[in-house]
Coordinates of N, CA and C in Angstrom, one line a residue:
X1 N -9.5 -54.4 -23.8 CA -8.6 -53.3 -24.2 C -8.0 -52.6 -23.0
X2 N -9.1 -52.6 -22.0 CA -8.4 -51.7 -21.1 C -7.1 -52.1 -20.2
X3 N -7.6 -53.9 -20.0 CA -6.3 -54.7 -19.3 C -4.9 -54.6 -19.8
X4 N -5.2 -54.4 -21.5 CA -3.9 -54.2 -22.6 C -3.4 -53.5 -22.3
X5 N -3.9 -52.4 -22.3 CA -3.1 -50.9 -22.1 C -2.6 -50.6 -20.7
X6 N -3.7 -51.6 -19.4 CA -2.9 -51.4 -18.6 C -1.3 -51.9 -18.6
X7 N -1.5 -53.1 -18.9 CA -0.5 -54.0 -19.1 C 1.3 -53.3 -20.0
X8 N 0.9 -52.5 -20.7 CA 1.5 -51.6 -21.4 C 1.8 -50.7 -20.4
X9 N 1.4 -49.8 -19.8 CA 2.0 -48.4 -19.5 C 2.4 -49.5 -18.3
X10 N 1.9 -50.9 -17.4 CA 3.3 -51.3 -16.5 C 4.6 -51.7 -16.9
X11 N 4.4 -52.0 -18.3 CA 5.6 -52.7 -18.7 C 6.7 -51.5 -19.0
X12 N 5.9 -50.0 -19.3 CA 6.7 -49.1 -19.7 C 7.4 -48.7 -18.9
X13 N 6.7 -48.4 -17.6 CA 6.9 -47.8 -16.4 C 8.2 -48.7 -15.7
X14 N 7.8 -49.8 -16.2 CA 9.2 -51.0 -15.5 C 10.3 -50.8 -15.9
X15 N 10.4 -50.9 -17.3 CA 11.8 -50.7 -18.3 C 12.2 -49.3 -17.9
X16 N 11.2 -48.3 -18.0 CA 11.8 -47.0 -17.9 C 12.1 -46.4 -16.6
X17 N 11.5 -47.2 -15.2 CA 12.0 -47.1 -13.6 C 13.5 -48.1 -13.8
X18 N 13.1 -48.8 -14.5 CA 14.4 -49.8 -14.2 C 15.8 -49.3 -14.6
X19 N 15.7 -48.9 -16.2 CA 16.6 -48.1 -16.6 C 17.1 -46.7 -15.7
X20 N 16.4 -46.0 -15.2 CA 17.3 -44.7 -14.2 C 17.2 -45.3 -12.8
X21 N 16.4 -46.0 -12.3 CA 16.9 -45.9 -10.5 C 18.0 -46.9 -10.7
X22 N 18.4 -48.2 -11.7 CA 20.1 -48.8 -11.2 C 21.2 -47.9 -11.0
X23 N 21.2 -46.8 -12.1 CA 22.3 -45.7 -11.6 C 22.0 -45.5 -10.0
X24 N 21.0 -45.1 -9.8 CA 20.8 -43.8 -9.0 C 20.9 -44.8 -7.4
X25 N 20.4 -45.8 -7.6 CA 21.1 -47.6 -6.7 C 22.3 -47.6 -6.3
X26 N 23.3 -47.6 -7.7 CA 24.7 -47.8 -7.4 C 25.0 -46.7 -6.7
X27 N 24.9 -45.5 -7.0 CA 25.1 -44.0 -6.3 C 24.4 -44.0 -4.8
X28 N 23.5 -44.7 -4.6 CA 23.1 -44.4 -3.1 C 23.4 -45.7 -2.3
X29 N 24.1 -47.0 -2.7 CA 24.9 -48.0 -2.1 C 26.2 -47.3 -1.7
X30 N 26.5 -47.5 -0.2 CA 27.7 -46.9 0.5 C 28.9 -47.5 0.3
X31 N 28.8 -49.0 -0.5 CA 29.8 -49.5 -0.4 C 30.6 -49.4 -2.4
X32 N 29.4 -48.3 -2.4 CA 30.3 -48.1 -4.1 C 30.2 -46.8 -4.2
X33 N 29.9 -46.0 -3.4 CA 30.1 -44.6 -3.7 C 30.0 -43.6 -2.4
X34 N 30.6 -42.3 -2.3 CA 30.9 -41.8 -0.9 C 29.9 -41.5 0.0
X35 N 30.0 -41.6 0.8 CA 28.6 -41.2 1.7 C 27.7 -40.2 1.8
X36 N 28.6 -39.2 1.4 CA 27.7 -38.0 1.2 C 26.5 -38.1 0.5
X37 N 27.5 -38.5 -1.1 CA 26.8 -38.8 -2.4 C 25.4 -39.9 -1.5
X38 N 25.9 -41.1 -1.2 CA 24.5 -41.7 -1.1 C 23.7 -41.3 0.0
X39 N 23.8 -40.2 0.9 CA 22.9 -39.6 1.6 C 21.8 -38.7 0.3
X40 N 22.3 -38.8 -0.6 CA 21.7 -37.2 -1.2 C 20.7 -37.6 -2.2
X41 N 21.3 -38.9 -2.8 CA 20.6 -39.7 -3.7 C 19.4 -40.8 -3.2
X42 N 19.8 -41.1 -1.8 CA 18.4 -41.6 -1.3 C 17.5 -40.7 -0.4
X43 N 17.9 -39.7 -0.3 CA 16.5 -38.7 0.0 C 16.3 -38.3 -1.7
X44 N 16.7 -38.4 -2.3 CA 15.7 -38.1 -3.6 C 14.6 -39.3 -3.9
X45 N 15.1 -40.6 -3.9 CA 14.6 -41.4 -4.0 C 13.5 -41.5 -3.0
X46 N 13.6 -41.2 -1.7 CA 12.6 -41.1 -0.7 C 11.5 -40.3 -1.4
X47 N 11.6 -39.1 -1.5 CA 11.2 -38.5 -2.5 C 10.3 -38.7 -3.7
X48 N 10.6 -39.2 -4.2 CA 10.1 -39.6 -5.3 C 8.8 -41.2 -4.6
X49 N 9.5 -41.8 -3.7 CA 8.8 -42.6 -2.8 C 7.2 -42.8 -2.4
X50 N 7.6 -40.9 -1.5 CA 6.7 -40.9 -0.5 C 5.3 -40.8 -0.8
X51 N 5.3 -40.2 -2.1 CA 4.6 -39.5 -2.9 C 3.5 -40.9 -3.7
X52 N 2.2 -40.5 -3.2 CA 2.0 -42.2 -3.7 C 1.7 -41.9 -5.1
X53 N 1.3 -43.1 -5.9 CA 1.2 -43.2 -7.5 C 0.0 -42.3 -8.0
X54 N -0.9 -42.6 -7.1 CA -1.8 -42.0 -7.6 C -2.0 -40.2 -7.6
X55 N -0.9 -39.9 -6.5 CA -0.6 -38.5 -6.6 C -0.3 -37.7 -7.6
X56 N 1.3 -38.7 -8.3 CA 2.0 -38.8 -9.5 C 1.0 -38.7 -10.5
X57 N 0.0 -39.6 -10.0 CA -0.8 -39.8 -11.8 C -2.0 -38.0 -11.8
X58 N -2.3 -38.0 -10.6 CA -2.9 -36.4 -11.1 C -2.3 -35.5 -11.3
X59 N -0.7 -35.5 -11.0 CA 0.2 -34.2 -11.5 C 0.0 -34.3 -12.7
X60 N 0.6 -35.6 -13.4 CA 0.9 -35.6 -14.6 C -0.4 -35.3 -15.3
X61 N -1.5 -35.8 -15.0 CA -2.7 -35.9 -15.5 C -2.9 -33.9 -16.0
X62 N -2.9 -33.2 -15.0 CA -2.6 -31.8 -14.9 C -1.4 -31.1 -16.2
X63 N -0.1 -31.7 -16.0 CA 0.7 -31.7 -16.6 C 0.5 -31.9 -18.3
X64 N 0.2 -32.9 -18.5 CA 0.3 -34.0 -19.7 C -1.3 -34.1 -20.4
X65 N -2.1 -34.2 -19.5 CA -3.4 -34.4 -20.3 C -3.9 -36.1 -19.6
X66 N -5.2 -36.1 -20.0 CA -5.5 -37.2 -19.8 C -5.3 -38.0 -20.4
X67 N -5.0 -39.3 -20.2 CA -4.4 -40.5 -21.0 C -3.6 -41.3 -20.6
X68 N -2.9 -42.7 -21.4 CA -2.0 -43.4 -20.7 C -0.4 -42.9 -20.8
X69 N -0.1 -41.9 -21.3 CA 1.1 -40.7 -21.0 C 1.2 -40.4 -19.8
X70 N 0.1 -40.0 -19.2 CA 0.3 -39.7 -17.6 C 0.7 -40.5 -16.8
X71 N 0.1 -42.0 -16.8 CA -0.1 -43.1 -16.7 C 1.3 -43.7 -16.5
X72 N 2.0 -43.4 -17.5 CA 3.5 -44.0 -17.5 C 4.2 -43.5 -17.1
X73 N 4.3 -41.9 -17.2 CA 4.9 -40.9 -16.3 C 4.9 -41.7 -14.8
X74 N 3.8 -41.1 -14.3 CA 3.1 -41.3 -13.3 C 4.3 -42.6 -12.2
X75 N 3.4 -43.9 -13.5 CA 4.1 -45.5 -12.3 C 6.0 -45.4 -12.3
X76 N 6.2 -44.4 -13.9 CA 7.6 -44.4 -13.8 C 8.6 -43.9 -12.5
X77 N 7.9 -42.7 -12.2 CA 9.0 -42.0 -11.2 C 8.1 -42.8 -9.6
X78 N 7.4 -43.2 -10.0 CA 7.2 -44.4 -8.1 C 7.9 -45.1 -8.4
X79 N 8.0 -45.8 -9.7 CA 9.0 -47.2 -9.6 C 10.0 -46.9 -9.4
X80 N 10.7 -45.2 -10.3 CA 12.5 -45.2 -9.5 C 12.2 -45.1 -7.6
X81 N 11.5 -44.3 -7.8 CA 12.1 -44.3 -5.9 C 12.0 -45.9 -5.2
X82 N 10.8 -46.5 -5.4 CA 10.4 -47.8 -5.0 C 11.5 -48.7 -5.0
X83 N 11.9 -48.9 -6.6 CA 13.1 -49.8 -7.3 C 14.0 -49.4 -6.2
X84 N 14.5 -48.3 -6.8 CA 15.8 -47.5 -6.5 C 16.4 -48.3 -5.1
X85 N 15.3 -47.9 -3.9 CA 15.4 -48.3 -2.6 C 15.8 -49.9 -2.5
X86 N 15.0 -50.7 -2.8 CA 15.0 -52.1 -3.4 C 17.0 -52.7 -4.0
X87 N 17.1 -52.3 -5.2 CA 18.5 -52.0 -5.7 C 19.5 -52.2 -4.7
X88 N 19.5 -50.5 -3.9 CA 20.4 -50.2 -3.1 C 21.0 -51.3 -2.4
X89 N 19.5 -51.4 -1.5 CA 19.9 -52.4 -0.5 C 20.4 -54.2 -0.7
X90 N 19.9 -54.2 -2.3 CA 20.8 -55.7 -2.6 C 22.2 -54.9 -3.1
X91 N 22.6 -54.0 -3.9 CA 23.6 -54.1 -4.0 C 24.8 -53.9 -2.5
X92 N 24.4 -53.4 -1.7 CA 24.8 -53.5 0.0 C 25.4 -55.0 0.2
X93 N 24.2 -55.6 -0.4 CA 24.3 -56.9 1.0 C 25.4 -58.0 -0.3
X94 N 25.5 -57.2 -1.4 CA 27.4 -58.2 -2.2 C 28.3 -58.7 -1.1
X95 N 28.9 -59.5 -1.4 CA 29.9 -59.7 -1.0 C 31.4 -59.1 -1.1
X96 N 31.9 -58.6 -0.4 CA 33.2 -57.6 -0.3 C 34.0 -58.2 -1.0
X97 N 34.4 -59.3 -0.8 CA 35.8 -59.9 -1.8 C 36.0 -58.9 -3.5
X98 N 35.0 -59.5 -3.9 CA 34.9 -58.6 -5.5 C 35.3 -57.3 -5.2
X99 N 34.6 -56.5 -4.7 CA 34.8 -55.3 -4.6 C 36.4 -54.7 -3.9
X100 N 36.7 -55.7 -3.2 CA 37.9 -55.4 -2.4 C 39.2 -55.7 -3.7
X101 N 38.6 -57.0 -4.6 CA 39.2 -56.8 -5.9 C 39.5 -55.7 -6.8
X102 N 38.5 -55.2 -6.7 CA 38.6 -54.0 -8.2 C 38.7 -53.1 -7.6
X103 N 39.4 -52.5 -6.3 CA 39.5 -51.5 -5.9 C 41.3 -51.7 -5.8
X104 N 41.2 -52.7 -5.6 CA 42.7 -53.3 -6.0 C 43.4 -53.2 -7.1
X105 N 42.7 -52.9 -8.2 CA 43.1 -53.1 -9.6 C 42.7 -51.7 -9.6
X106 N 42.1 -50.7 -9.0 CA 42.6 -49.5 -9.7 C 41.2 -48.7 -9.8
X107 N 40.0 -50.1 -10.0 CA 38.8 -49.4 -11.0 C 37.9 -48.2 -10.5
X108 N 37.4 -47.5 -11.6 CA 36.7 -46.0 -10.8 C 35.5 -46.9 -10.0
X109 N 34.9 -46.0 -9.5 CA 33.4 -46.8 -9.0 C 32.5 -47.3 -9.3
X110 N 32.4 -46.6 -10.7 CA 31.5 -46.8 -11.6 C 31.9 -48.1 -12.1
X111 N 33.0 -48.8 -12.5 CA 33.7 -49.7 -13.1 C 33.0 -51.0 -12.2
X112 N 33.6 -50.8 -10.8 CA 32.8 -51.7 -9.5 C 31.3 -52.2 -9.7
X113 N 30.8 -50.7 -9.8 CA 29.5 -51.3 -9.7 C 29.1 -51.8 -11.1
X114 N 29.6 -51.7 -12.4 CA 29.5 -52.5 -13.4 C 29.7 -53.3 -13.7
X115 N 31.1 -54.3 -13.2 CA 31.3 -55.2 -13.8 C 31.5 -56.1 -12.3
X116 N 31.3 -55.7 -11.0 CA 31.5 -56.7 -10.1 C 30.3 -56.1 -9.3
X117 N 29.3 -55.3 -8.8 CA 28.2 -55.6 -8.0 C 27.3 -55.9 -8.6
X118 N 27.1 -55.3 -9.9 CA 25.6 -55.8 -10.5 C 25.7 -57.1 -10.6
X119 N 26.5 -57.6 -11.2 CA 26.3 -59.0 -11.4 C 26.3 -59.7 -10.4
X120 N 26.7 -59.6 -9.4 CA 26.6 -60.3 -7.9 C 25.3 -60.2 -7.4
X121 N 24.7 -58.9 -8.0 CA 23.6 -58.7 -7.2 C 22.1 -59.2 -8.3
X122 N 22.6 -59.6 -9.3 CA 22.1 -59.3 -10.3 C 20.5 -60.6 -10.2
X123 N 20.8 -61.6 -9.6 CA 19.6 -62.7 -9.4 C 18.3 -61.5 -8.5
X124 N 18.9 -60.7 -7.7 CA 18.2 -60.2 -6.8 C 17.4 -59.0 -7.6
X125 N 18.2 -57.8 -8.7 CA 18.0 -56.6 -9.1 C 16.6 -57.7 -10.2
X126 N 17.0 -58.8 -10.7 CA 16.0 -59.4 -11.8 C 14.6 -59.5 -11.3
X127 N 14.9 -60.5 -10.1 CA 13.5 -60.4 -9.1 C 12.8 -59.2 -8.5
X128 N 13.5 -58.2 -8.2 CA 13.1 -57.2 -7.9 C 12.1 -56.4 -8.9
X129 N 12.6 -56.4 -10.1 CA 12.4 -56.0 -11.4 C 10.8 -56.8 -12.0
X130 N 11.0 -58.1 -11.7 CA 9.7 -58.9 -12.1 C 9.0 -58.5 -11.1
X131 N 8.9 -58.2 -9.7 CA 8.0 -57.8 -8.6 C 7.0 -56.4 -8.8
X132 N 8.0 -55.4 -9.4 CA 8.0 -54.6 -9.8 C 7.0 -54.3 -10.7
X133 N 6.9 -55.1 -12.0 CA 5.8 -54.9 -13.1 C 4.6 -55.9 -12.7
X134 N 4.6 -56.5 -11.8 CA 3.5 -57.1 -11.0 C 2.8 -56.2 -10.4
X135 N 3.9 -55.4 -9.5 CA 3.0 -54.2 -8.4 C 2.1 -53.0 -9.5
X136 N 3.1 -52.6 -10.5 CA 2.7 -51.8 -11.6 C 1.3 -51.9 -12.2
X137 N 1.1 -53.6 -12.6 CA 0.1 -53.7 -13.4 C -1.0 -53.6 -11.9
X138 N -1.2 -53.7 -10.9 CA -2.0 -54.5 -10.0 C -2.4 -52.8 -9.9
X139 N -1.3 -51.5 -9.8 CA -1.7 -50.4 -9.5 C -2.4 -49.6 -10.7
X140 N -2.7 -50.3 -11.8 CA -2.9 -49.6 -13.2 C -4.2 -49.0 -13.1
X141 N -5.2 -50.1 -12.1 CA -6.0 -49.8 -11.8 C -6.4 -48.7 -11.1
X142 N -5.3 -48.2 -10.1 CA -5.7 -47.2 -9.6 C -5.7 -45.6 -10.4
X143 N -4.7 -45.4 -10.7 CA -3.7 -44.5 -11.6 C -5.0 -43.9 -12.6
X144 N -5.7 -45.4 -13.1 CA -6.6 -44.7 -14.1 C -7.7 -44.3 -13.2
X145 N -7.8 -44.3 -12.6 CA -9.5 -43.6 -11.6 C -9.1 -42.3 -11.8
X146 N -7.7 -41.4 -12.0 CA -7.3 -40.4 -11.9 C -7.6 -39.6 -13.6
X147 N -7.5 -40.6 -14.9 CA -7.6 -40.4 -15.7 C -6.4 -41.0 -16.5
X148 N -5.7 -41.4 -15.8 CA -3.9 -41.8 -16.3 C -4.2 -43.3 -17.2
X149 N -5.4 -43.7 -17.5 CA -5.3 -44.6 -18.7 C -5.2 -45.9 -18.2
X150 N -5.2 -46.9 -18.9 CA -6.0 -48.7 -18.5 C -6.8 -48.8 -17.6
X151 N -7.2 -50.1 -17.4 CA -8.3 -50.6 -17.1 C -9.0 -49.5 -15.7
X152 N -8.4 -49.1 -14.7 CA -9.1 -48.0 -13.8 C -9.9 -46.8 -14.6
X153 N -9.5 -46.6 -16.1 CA -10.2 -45.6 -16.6 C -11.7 -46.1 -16.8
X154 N -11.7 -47.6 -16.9 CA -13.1 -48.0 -17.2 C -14.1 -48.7 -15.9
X155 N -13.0 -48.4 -15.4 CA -14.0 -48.8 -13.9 C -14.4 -47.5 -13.6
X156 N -14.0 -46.6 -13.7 CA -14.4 -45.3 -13.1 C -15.8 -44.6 -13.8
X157 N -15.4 -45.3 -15.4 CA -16.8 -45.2 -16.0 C -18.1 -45.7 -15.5
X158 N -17.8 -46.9 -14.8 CA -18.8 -47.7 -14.9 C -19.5 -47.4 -13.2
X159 N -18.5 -46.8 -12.5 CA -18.7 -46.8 -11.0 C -19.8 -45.2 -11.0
X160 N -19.6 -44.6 -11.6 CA -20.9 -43.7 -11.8 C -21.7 -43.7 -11.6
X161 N -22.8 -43.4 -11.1 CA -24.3 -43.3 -10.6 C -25.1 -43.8 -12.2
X162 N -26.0 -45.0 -11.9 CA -26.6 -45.5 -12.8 C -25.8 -46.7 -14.4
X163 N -24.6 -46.9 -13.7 CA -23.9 -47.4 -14.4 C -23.9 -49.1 -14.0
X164 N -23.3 -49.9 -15.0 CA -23.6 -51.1 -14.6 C -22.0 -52.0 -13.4
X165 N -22.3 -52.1 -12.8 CA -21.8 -52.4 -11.6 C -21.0 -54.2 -11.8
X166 N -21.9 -54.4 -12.7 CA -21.5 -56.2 -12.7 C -20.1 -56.2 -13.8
X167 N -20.4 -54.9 -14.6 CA -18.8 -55.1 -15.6 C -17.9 -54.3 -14.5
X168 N -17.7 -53.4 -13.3 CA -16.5 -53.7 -12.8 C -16.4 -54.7 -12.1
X169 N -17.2 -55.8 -11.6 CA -17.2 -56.9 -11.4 C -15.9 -58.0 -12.4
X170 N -16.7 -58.0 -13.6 CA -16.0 -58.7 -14.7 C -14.5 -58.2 -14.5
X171 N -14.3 -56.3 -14.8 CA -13.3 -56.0 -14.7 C -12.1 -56.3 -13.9
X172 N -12.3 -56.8 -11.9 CA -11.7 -57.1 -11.4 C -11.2 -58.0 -11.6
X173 N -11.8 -59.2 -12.2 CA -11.9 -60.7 -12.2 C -10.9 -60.6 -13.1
X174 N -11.1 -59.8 -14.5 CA -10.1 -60.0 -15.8 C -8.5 -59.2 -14.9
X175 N -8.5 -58.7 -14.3 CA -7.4 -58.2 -13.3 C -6.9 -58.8 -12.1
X176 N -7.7 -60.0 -11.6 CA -6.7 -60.7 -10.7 C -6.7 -61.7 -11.2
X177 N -7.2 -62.2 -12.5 CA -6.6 -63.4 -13.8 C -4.9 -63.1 -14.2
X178 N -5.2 -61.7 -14.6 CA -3.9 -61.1 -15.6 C -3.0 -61.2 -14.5
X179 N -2.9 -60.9 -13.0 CA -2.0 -61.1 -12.3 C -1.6 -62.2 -11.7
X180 N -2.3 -63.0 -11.7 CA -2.2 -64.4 -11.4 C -1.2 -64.7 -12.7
X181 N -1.2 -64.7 -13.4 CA -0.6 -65.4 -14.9 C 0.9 -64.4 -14.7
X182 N 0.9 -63.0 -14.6 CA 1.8 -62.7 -14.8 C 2.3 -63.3 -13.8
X183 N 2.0 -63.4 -12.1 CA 2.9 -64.1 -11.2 C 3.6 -65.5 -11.4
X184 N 2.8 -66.5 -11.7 CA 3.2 -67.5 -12.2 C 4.7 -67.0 -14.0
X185 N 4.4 -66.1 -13.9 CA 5.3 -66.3 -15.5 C 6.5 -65.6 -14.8
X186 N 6.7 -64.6 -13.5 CA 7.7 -64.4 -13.2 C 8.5 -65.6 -12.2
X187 N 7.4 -66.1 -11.9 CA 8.4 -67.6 -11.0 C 9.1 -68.0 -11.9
X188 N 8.3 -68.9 -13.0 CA 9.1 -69.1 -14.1 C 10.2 -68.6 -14.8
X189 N 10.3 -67.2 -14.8 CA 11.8 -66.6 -15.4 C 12.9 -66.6 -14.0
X190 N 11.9 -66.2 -12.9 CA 13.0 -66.7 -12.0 C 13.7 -67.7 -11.6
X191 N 13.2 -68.7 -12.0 CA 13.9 -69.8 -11.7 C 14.7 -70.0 -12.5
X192 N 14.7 -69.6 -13.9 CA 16.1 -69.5 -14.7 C 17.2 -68.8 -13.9
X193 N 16.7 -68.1 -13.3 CA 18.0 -67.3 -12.9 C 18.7 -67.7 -11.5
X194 N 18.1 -68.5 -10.9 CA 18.2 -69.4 -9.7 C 18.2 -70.6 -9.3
X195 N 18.8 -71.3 -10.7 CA 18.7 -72.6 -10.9 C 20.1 -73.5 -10.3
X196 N 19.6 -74.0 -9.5 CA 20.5 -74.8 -8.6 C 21.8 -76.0 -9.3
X197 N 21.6 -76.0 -10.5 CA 21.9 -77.5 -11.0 C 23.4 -76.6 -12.1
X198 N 24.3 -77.2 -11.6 CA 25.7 -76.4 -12.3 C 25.5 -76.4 -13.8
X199 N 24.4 -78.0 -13.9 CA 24.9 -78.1 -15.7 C 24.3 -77.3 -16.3
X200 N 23.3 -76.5 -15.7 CA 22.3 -75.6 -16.4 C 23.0 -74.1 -16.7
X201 N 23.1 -73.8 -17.7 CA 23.8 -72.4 -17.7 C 22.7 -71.2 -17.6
X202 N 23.1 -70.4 -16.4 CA 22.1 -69.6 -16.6 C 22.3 -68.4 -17.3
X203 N 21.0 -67.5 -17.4 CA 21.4 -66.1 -17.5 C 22.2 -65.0 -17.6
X204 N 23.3 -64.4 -18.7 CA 24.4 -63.5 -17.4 C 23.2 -62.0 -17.2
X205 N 23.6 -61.6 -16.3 CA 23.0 -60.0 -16.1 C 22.7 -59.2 -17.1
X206 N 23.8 -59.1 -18.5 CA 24.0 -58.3 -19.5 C 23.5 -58.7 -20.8
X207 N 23.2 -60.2 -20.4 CA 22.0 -60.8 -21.2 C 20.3 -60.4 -21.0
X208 N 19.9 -60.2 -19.8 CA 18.8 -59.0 -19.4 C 18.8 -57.8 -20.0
X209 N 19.7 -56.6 -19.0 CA 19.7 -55.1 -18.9 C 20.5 -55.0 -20.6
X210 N 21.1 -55.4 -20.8 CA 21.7 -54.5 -21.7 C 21.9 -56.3 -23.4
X211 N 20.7 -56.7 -24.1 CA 20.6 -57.3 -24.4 C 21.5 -57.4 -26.3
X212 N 21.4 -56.5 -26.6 CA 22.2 -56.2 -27.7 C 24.1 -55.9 -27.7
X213 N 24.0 -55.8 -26.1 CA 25.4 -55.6 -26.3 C 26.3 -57.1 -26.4
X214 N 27.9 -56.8 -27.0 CA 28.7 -58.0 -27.4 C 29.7 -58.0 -27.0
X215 N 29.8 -57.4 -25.6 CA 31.1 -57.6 -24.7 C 31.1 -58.6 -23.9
X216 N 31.8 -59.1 -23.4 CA 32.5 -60.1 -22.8 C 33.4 -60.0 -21.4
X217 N 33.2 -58.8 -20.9 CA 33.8 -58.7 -19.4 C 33.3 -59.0 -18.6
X218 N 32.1 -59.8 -18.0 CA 31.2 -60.4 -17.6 C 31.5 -61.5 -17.0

């Protein structure tokens, strides 16, 4: 139960870091937005950074109450700053041509980074993204020694004076299983997305991030 739930508040924490630091990425890449702006947006991100998870998870704990609410709070705003930083610097390292395109045509910035950096960058933002709910789950453990919910809440039980020592034993073991498996499952999606062979059609970006949508400017 407790691996489950960790497994949950990382997957929450992913979707929901993932979803606000790509803005806050495009906004602090210099090559899609003014310099100012991305000085301002990556000291927030720093910010939100420096501050480790487990810090996050007793605010929230304070905040929110004990449980895995804190928990998601908590891995969410390390994963924007973490991601965020991550992002930035692949959307940086695009290639100019595109961009020297759609600045040519006119498009706002926002336009740029939607329809020509993400997707350029997009093999890299996915990987990043799978590394991400890896690091998440691996830290669930800590977050809960705070009270922030999964599997650390039950190790913390058991680490108590007179408590049995051999089930956090078991507990680690079922926790560098679950990440072994999830590692191996993100090679696996990544290699979809990096698949060398022309006949293979991969991925587009907007078949990821934005899966319901039915546009075609891609």
């Amino acid at each position: 139960v407790g691996m489950v739930q960790t497994i949950e508040i990382a997957f929450l924490a992913t979707v929901f870091g993932m979803a606000l630091s790509l803005p806050l990425a495009a906004m602090s890449a210099t090559n899609l937005s003014p310099k100012w702006l991305a000085q301002v947006i990556r000291q927030v991100l720093a910010a939100l950074r420096v501050v480790p998870s487990l810090i996050w998870a007793l605010i929230f704990v304070i905040l929110v109450g004990i449980g895995p609410l804190a928990g998601v709070l908590a891995m969410t705003i390390y994963t924007v700053g973490y991601l965020g930083k991550l992002q930035y610097e692949a959307l940086e390292g695009v290639s100019r041509e595109p961009l020297e395109v759609a600045r040519a045509m006119g498009l706002p910035r926002w336009q740029t980074a939607r329809y020509f950096a993400i997707p350029e960058a997009s093999n890299s933002l996915i990987s990043q993204m799978l590394f991400m709910f890896e690091y998440n789950v691996r830290h669930g453990s800590v977050v809960g020694l705070v009270g922030a919910g999964g599997i650390g809440w039950y190790m913390q039980y058991y680490l108590e004076p007179f408590k049995l020592y051999d089930r956090v034993l078991a507990l680690i073991l079922v926790m560098y299983v679950s990440v072994i498996l999830i590692d191996q499952l993100s090679l696996q999606i990544r290699r979809g997305f990096i698949e060398e062979d022309e006949r293979v059609q991969r991925p587009r970006w907007r078949e990821v991030f934005l899966p319901f949508s039915t546009g075609k400017g891609d």
